[in-house]
Amino acid sequence: MSQAFYDQFAAVFAQNGLDAYISPAVAEQFEDLTARMLETNRTMNITALTTLDKIIPLHFADCITVANRLPRSATVLDVGCGGGFPILPLAIVRPDLHLTGLDSTEKKIRHVQSTADAMGLRISTVAARAEELAADPAYREQYDVVLSRAVARLNVLDELCLPFVKIGGQLIAMKGAAGAEELTEAQIGIQKLGGEAESTQEFDLQTAAGPEKRALILIRKVAPTPREFPRAFGAIKKRPL
């Protein structure tokens, strides 16, 4: 591992209150992840962020802000995991979790799984559309926590995600500055889907360009999701609950 990477990694994580995850071993894994991501990015659109001053805070630290909110050994589904965020960073710092990544783009899922396999990270992946997979009993209401980051507004995301959450589990939507506003417009739909908003945890993500607003929206699953949900994606997008 290069000293330059470790110094930058440690500084960003410390600035964001993530000191518990700072160690040479963890930093080395993140440096490896960075190299693999950028290599793949040469032939596949994984990320628009290609410099350490952006990758470390905006991908790695941003993803890890949710790590201490996940129960030990929880089953976790990352809906719309894309190029591997937050599932790959979480697999590095929380090896106790049972992580599954879901995305509709098969080539991105192949990248995520092959990266995890090469790095010795314990995850599983599924290439499917969330609104279709949610009808499968092997996945419906099977997860302690469902996560989603940078996928859709909450009034669309709730219908894609809550069917996967088991009763008593949580949906954690990782949002930006408009998080509280999105929760307000999604309240009716959340209730129809068997959810109940618990809290919105707002904070500043410290980056090289200054602080950026973030929000974690925590929604508890209190009742089964009615069988008619989720609808086809076109209907979800056109007429959010």
mmCIF file of C-alpha atoms in Angstrom:
data_model
loop_
_atom_site.group_PDB
_atom_site.id
_atom_site.type_symbol
_atom_site.label_atom_id
_atom_site.label_comp_id
_atom_site.label_asym_id
_atom_site.label_seq_id
_atom_site.Cartn_x
_atom_site.Cartn_y
_atom_site.Cartn_z
ATOM 1 C CA MET A 1 0.000 0.000 0.000
ATOM 2 C CA SER A 2 1.229 3.487 -0.794
ATOM 3 C CA GLN A 3 1.716 5.893 2.092
ATOM 4 C CA ALA A 4 0.033 8.634 0.080
ATOM 5 C CA PHE A 5 -3.184 6.597 -0.217
ATOM 6 C CA TYR A 6 -3.184 5.720 3.477
ATOM 7 C CA ASP A 7 -2.650 9.329 4.546
ATOM 8 C CA GLN A 8 -5.478 10.600 2.363
ATOM 9 C CA PHE A 9 -7.803 7.739 3.330
ATOM 10 C CA ALA A 10 -7.146 8.226 7.064
ATOM 11 C CA ALA A 11 -7.622 11.994 6.859
ATOM 12 C CA VAL A 12 -10.983 11.761 5.069
ATOM 13 C CA PHE A 13 -12.325 9.032 7.333
ATOM 14 C CA ALA A 14 -11.249 10.965 10.441
ATOM 15 C CA GLN A 15 -12.915 14.134 9.162
ATOM 16 C CA ASN A 16 -16.162 12.199 8.789
ATOM 17 C CA GLY A 17 -16.094 10.523 12.203
ATOM 18 C CA LEU A 18 -15.207 7.124 10.759
ATOM 19 C CA ASP A 19 -12.094 6.584 12.913
ATOM 20 C CA ALA A 20 -13.229 3.058 13.839
ATOM 21 C CA TYR A 21 -12.556 1.955 10.269
ATOM 22 C CA ILE A 22 -9.054 3.425 9.926
ATOM 23 C CA SER A 23 -6.300 0.821 9.808
ATOM 24 C CA PRO A 24 -3.537 -0.118 7.361
ATOM 25 C CA ALA A 25 -5.299 -3.400 6.533
ATOM 26 C CA VAL A 26 -8.610 -1.692 5.732
ATOM 27 C CA ALA A 27 -6.891 1.071 3.754
ATOM 28 C CA GLU A 28 -5.034 -1.534 1.716
ATOM 29 C CA GLN A 29 -8.324 -3.149 0.731
ATOM 30 C CA PHE A 30 -9.762 0.205 -0.291
ATOM 31 C CA GLU A 31 -6.670 0.942 -2.366
ATOM 32 C CA ASP A 32 -7.142 -2.437 -4.079
ATOM 33 C CA LEU A 33 -10.828 -1.641 -4.667
ATOM 34 C CA THR A 34 -9.877 1.719 -6.165
ATOM 35 C CA ALA A 35 -7.431 0.122 -8.603
ATOM 36 C CA ARG A 36 -9.935 -2.518 -9.719
ATOM 37 C CA MET A 37 -12.726 0.042 -10.118
ATOM 38 C CA LEU A 38 -10.602 2.390 -12.229
ATOM 39 C CA GLU A 39 -9.323 -0.456 -14.391
ATOM 40 C CA THR A 40 -12.872 -1.615 -15.124
ATOM 41 C CA ASN A 41 -13.937 1.995 -15.662
ATOM 42 C CA ARG A 42 -11.714 2.116 -18.749
ATOM 43 C CA THR A 43 -14.155 -0.132 -20.605
ATOM 44 C CA MET A 44 -17.387 0.165 -18.579
ATOM 45 C CA ASN A 45 -19.090 3.190 -17.052
ATOM 46 C CA ILE A 46 -18.670 2.410 -13.336
ATOM 47 C CA THR A 47 -18.081 5.906 -11.964
ATOM 48 C CA ALA A 48 -17.535 9.501 -13.026
ATOM 49 C CA LEU A 49 -15.205 9.958 -10.058
ATOM 50 C CA THR A 50 -11.650 9.078 -10.998
ATOM 51 C CA THR A 51 -9.385 10.950 -8.559
ATOM 52 C CA LEU A 52 -8.654 10.052 -4.932
ATOM 53 C CA ASP A 53 -9.816 13.425 -3.613
ATOM 54 C CA LYS A 54 -13.298 12.514 -4.905
ATOM 55 C CA ILE A 55 -13.346 8.711 -4.696
ATOM 56 C CA ILE A 56 -12.402 8.478 -1.015
ATOM 57 C CA PRO A 57 -15.005 10.900 0.374
ATOM 58 C CA LEU A 58 -17.813 10.630 -2.212
ATOM 59 C CA HIS A 59 -17.728 6.858 -2.672
ATOM 60 C CA PHE A 60 -15.959 5.274 0.282
ATOM 61 C CA ALA A 61 -16.712 7.537 3.255
ATOM 62 C CA ASP A 62 -20.225 8.258 1.986
ATOM 63 C CA CYS A 63 -21.006 4.534 1.826
ATOM 64 C CA ILE A 64 -19.500 3.775 5.224
ATOM 65 C CA THR A 65 -21.661 6.354 7.042
ATOM 66 C CA VAL A 66 -24.345 3.656 7.221
ATOM 67 C CA ALA A 67 -22.048 0.879 8.517
ATOM 68 C CA ASN A 68 -22.620 1.343 12.249
ATOM 69 C CA ARG A 69 -26.405 1.371 11.789
ATOM 70 C CA LEU A 70 -26.561 -2.218 10.544
ATOM 71 C CA PRO A 71 -27.244 -5.002 13.077
ATOM 72 C CA ARG A 72 -24.518 -7.600 13.546
ATOM 73 C CA SER A 73 -24.755 -10.502 11.045
ATOM 74 C CA ALA A 74 -27.763 -8.875 9.371
ATOM 75 C CA THR A 75 -29.039 -9.951 5.973
ATOM 76 C CA VAL A 76 -28.681 -6.842 3.796
ATOM 77 C CA LEU A 77 -29.919 -6.190 0.252
ATOM 78 C CA ASP A 78 -28.385 -3.326 -1.748
ATOM 79 C CA VAL A 79 -31.026 -2.347 -4.330
ATOM 80 C CA GLY A 80 -29.521 -0.738 -7.424
ATOM 81 C CA CYS A 81 -25.946 -1.470 -6.390
ATOM 82 C CA GLY A 82 -24.576 -0.337 -9.771
ATOM 83 C CA GLY A 83 -20.786 -0.517 -9.792
ATOM 84 C CA GLY A 84 -20.692 -1.724 -6.186
ATOM 85 C CA PHE A 85 -21.696 1.081 -3.855
ATOM 86 C CA PRO A 86 -22.371 0.742 -1.007
ATOM 87 C CA ILE A 87 -22.070 -3.060 -1.069
ATOM 88 C CA LEU A 88 -18.302 -3.374 -1.707
ATOM 89 C CA PRO A 89 -17.173 -0.780 0.890
ATOM 90 C CA LEU A 90 -19.544 -2.359 3.419
ATOM 91 C CA ALA A 91 -18.142 -5.827 2.689
ATOM 92 C CA ILE A 92 -14.682 -4.496 3.574
ATOM 93 C CA VAL A 93 -15.552 -2.918 6.929
ATOM 94 C CA ARG A 94 -18.427 -5.250 7.991
ATOM 95 C CA PRO A 95 -17.434 -8.818 7.045
ATOM 96 C CA ASP A 96 -20.082 -10.120 9.474
ATOM 97 C CA LEU A 97 -22.912 -8.976 7.197
ATOM 98 C CA HIS A 98 -24.702 -11.224 4.708
ATOM 99 C CA LEU A 99 -24.710 -8.857 1.738
ATOM 100 C CA THR A 100 -26.595 -9.223 -1.536
ATOM 101 C CA GLY A 101 -26.281 -6.773 -4.416
ATOM 102 C CA LEU A 102 -29.176 -6.317 -6.836
ATOM 103 C CA ASP A 103 -28.998 -4.464 -10.140
ATOM 104 C CA SER A 104 -30.745 -4.781 -13.485
ATOM 105 C CA THR A 105 -27.515 -4.291 -15.479
ATOM 106 C CA GLU A 106 -25.881 -7.701 -15.756
ATOM 107 C CA LYS A 107 -22.408 -6.458 -16.718
ATOM 108 C CA LYS A 108 -22.263 -4.302 -13.589
ATOM 109 C CA ILE A 109 -23.335 -7.242 -11.445
ATOM 110 C CA ARG A 110 -20.574 -9.337 -13.023
ATOM 111 C CA HIS A 111 -18.074 -6.592 -12.154
ATOM 112 C CA VAL A 112 -19.264 -6.408 -8.549
ATOM 113 C CA GLN A 113 -19.157 -10.177 -8.036
ATOM 114 C CA SER A 114 -15.789 -10.655 -9.729
ATOM 115 C CA THR A 115 -14.302 -7.790 -7.707
ATOM 116 C CA ALA A 116 -15.607 -9.295 -4.475
ATOM 117 C CA ASP A 117 -14.331 -12.752 -5.395
ATOM 118 C CA ALA A 118 -10.864 -11.426 -6.292
ATOM 119 C CA MET A 119 -10.661 -9.488 -3.026
ATOM 120 C CA GLY A 120 -12.021 -12.299 -0.854
ATOM 121 C CA LEU A 121 -15.141 -10.345 0.126
ATOM 122 C CA ARG A 122 -18.265 -12.284 1.073
ATOM 123 C CA ILE A 123 -21.197 -11.092 -1.020
ATOM 124 C CA SER A 124 -23.776 -12.520 -3.410
ATOM 125 C CA THR A 125 -25.338 -10.760 -6.384
ATOM 126 C CA VAL A 126 -28.478 -10.929 -8.491
ATOM 127 C CA ALA A 127 -29.018 -9.454 -11.956
ATOM 128 C CA ALA A 128 -32.740 -8.643 -12.062
ATOM 129 C CA ARG A 129 -35.257 -5.834 -11.913
ATOM 130 C CA ALA A 130 -36.311 -5.100 -8.336
ATOM 131 C CA GLU A 131 -40.025 -4.870 -9.159
ATOM 132 C CA GLU A 132 -39.902 -8.358 -10.719
ATOM 133 C CA LEU A 133 -37.637 -10.069 -8.174
ATOM 134 C CA ALA A 134 -39.846 -8.875 -5.310
ATOM 135 C CA ALA A 135 -42.503 -11.376 -6.388
ATOM 136 C CA ASP A 136 -40.109 -14.287 -5.735
ATOM 137 C CA PRO A 137 -40.734 -15.845 -2.276
ATOM 138 C CA ALA A 138 -36.983 -16.484 -1.934
ATOM 139 C CA TYR A 139 -36.453 -12.712 -1.793
ATOM 140 C CA ARG A 140 -39.741 -11.127 -0.734
ATOM 141 C CA GLU A 141 -39.685 -9.978 2.927
ATOM 142 C CA GLN A 142 -36.431 -11.871 3.585
ATOM 143 C CA TYR A 143 -34.002 -9.078 4.563
ATOM 144 C CA ASP A 144 -33.210 -7.426 7.880
ATOM 145 C CA VAL A 145 -32.101 -4.272 6.067
ATOM 146 C CA VAL A 146 -32.549 -2.989 2.539
ATOM 147 C CA LEU A 147 -30.229 -0.194 1.416
ATOM 148 C CA SER A 148 -30.376 2.029 -1.623
ATOM 149 C CA ARG A 149 -28.126 4.890 -2.672
ATOM 150 C CA ALA A 150 -28.580 7.276 -5.618
ATOM 151 C CA VAL A 151 -31.299 5.217 -7.333
ATOM 152 C CA ALA A 152 -34.611 7.127 -7.333
ATOM 153 C CA ARG A 153 -36.730 9.562 -5.364
ATOM 154 C CA LEU A 154 -38.162 8.028 -2.224
ATOM 155 C CA ASN A 155 -41.756 7.919 -3.505
ATOM 156 C CA VAL A 156 -40.512 5.517 -6.210
ATOM 157 C CA LEU A 157 -37.808 3.832 -4.172
ATOM 158 C CA ASP A 158 -40.177 2.800 -1.366
ATOM 159 C CA GLU A 159 -42.213 0.576 -3.699
ATOM 160 C CA LEU A 160 -39.063 -1.009 -5.142
ATOM 161 C CA CYS A 161 -37.481 -1.697 -1.741
ATOM 162 C CA LEU A 162 -40.035 -2.242 1.020
ATOM 163 C CA PRO A 163 -41.368 -5.540 -0.415
ATOM 164 C CA PHE A 164 -37.929 -7.068 0.302
ATOM 165 C CA VAL A 165 -37.833 -5.993 3.972
ATOM 166 C CA LYS A 166 -38.964 -8.517 6.570
ATOM 167 C CA ILE A 167 -41.407 -7.482 9.287
ATOM 168 C CA GLY A 168 -39.423 -5.603 11.927
ATOM 169 C CA GLY A 169 -36.626 -4.838 9.474
ATOM 170 C CA GLN A 170 -35.590 -1.522 7.975
ATOM 171 C CA LEU A 171 -35.271 0.290 4.697
ATOM 172 C CA ILE A 172 -32.402 2.792 4.869
ATOM 173 C CA ALA A 173 -32.464 5.259 1.986
ATOM 174 C CA MET A 174 -29.150 7.060 1.551
ATOM 175 C CA LYS A 175 -30.056 10.548 0.361
ATOM 176 C CA GLY A 176 -28.682 14.024 -0.260
ATOM 177 C CA ALA A 177 -29.909 17.461 0.738
ATOM 178 C CA ALA A 178 -33.509 16.809 -0.378
ATOM 179 C CA GLY A 179 -33.965 13.784 1.894
ATOM 180 C CA ALA A 180 -36.497 15.325 4.289
ATOM 181 C CA GLU A 181 -38.509 16.730 1.377
ATOM 182 C CA GLU A 182 -38.579 13.316 -0.314
ATOM 183 C CA LEU A 183 -39.809 11.688 2.892
ATOM 184 C CA THR A 184 -42.706 14.154 3.140
ATOM 185 C CA GLU A 185 -43.941 13.336 -0.376
ATOM 186 C CA ALA A 186 -43.529 9.574 0.186
ATOM 187 C CA GLN A 187 -45.351 9.238 3.532
ATOM 188 C CA ILE A 188 -48.649 7.924 2.151
ATOM 189 C CA GLY A 189 -46.934 5.365 -0.042
ATOM 190 C CA ILE A 190 -44.700 4.164 2.791
ATOM 191 C CA GLN A 191 -47.779 3.433 4.895
ATOM 192 C CA LYS A 192 -49.538 1.600 2.047
ATOM 193 C CA LEU A 193 -46.449 -0.589 1.618
ATOM 194 C CA GLY A 194 -46.322 -1.618 5.286
ATOM 195 C CA GLY A 195 -43.672 0.866 6.386
ATOM 196 C CA GLU A 196 -43.409 3.510 9.064
ATOM 197 C CA ALA A 197 -40.891 6.346 8.942
ATOM 198 C CA GLU A 198 -38.673 6.248 12.040
ATOM 199 C CA SER A 199 -36.189 9.066 11.588
ATOM 200 C CA THR A 200 -34.183 11.192 9.196
ATOM 201 C CA GLN A 201 -30.543 11.517 10.231
ATOM 202 C CA GLU A 202 -28.981 14.531 8.540
ATOM 203 C CA PHE A 203 -25.242 15.241 8.486
ATOM 204 C CA ASP A 204 -22.501 16.925 6.489
ATOM 205 C CA LEU A 205 -20.176 14.741 4.438
ATOM 206 C CA GLN A 206 -16.751 16.366 4.515
ATOM 207 C CA THR A 207 -15.150 16.483 1.056
ATOM 208 C CA ALA A 208 -12.205 18.257 -0.552
ATOM 209 C CA ALA A 209 -14.642 20.804 -2.018
ATOM 210 C CA GLY A 210 -16.352 21.422 1.318
ATOM 211 C CA PRO A 211 -19.280 19.880 3.200
ATOM 212 C CA GLU A 212 -22.134 18.221 1.313
ATOM 213 C CA LYS A 213 -25.546 17.580 2.844
ATOM 214 C CA ARG A 214 -26.537 13.978 3.402
ATOM 215 C CA ALA A 215 -29.514 12.233 4.998
ATOM 216 C CA LEU A 216 -30.190 8.660 6.058
ATOM 217 C CA ILE A 217 -33.929 7.986 6.031
ATOM 218 C CA LEU A 218 -34.843 5.061 8.271
ATOM 219 C CA ILE A 219 -38.148 3.299 7.592
ATOM 220 C CA ARG A 220 -39.330 0.382 9.741
ATOM 221 C CA LYS A 221 -41.370 -2.443 8.194
ATOM 222 C CA VAL A 222 -44.384 -2.859 10.489
ATOM 223 C CA ALA A 223 -46.810 -4.833 8.292
ATOM 224 C CA PRO A 224 -46.646 -7.077 5.221
ATOM 225 C CA THR A 225 -46.527 -5.341 1.864
ATOM 226 C CA PRO A 226 -49.821 -6.013 0.012
ATOM 227 C CA ARG A 227 -49.381 -8.553 -2.774
ATOM 228 C CA GLU A 228 -50.277 -6.062 -5.528
ATOM 229 C CA PHE A 229 -47.028 -4.204 -4.853
ATOM 230 C CA PRO A 230 -44.649 -3.567 -6.434
ATOM 231 C CA ARG A 231 -46.341 -2.652 -9.673
ATOM 232 C CA ALA A 232 -44.614 -2.554 -13.062
ATOM 233 C CA PHE A 233 -41.915 0.111 -13.097
ATOM 234 C CA GLY A 234 -43.742 2.266 -15.622
ATOM 235 C CA ALA A 235 -46.733 2.484 -13.302
ATOM 236 C CA ILE A 236 -44.542 3.184 -10.253
ATOM 237 C CA LYS A 237 -42.790 6.052 -12.017
ATOM 238 C CA LYS A 238 -45.930 7.503 -13.604
ATOM 239 C CA ARG A 239 -48.138 7.283 -10.507
ATOM 240 C CA PRO A 240 -46.058 7.099 -7.303
ATOM 241 C CA LEU A 241 -48.095 6.051 -4.290
#
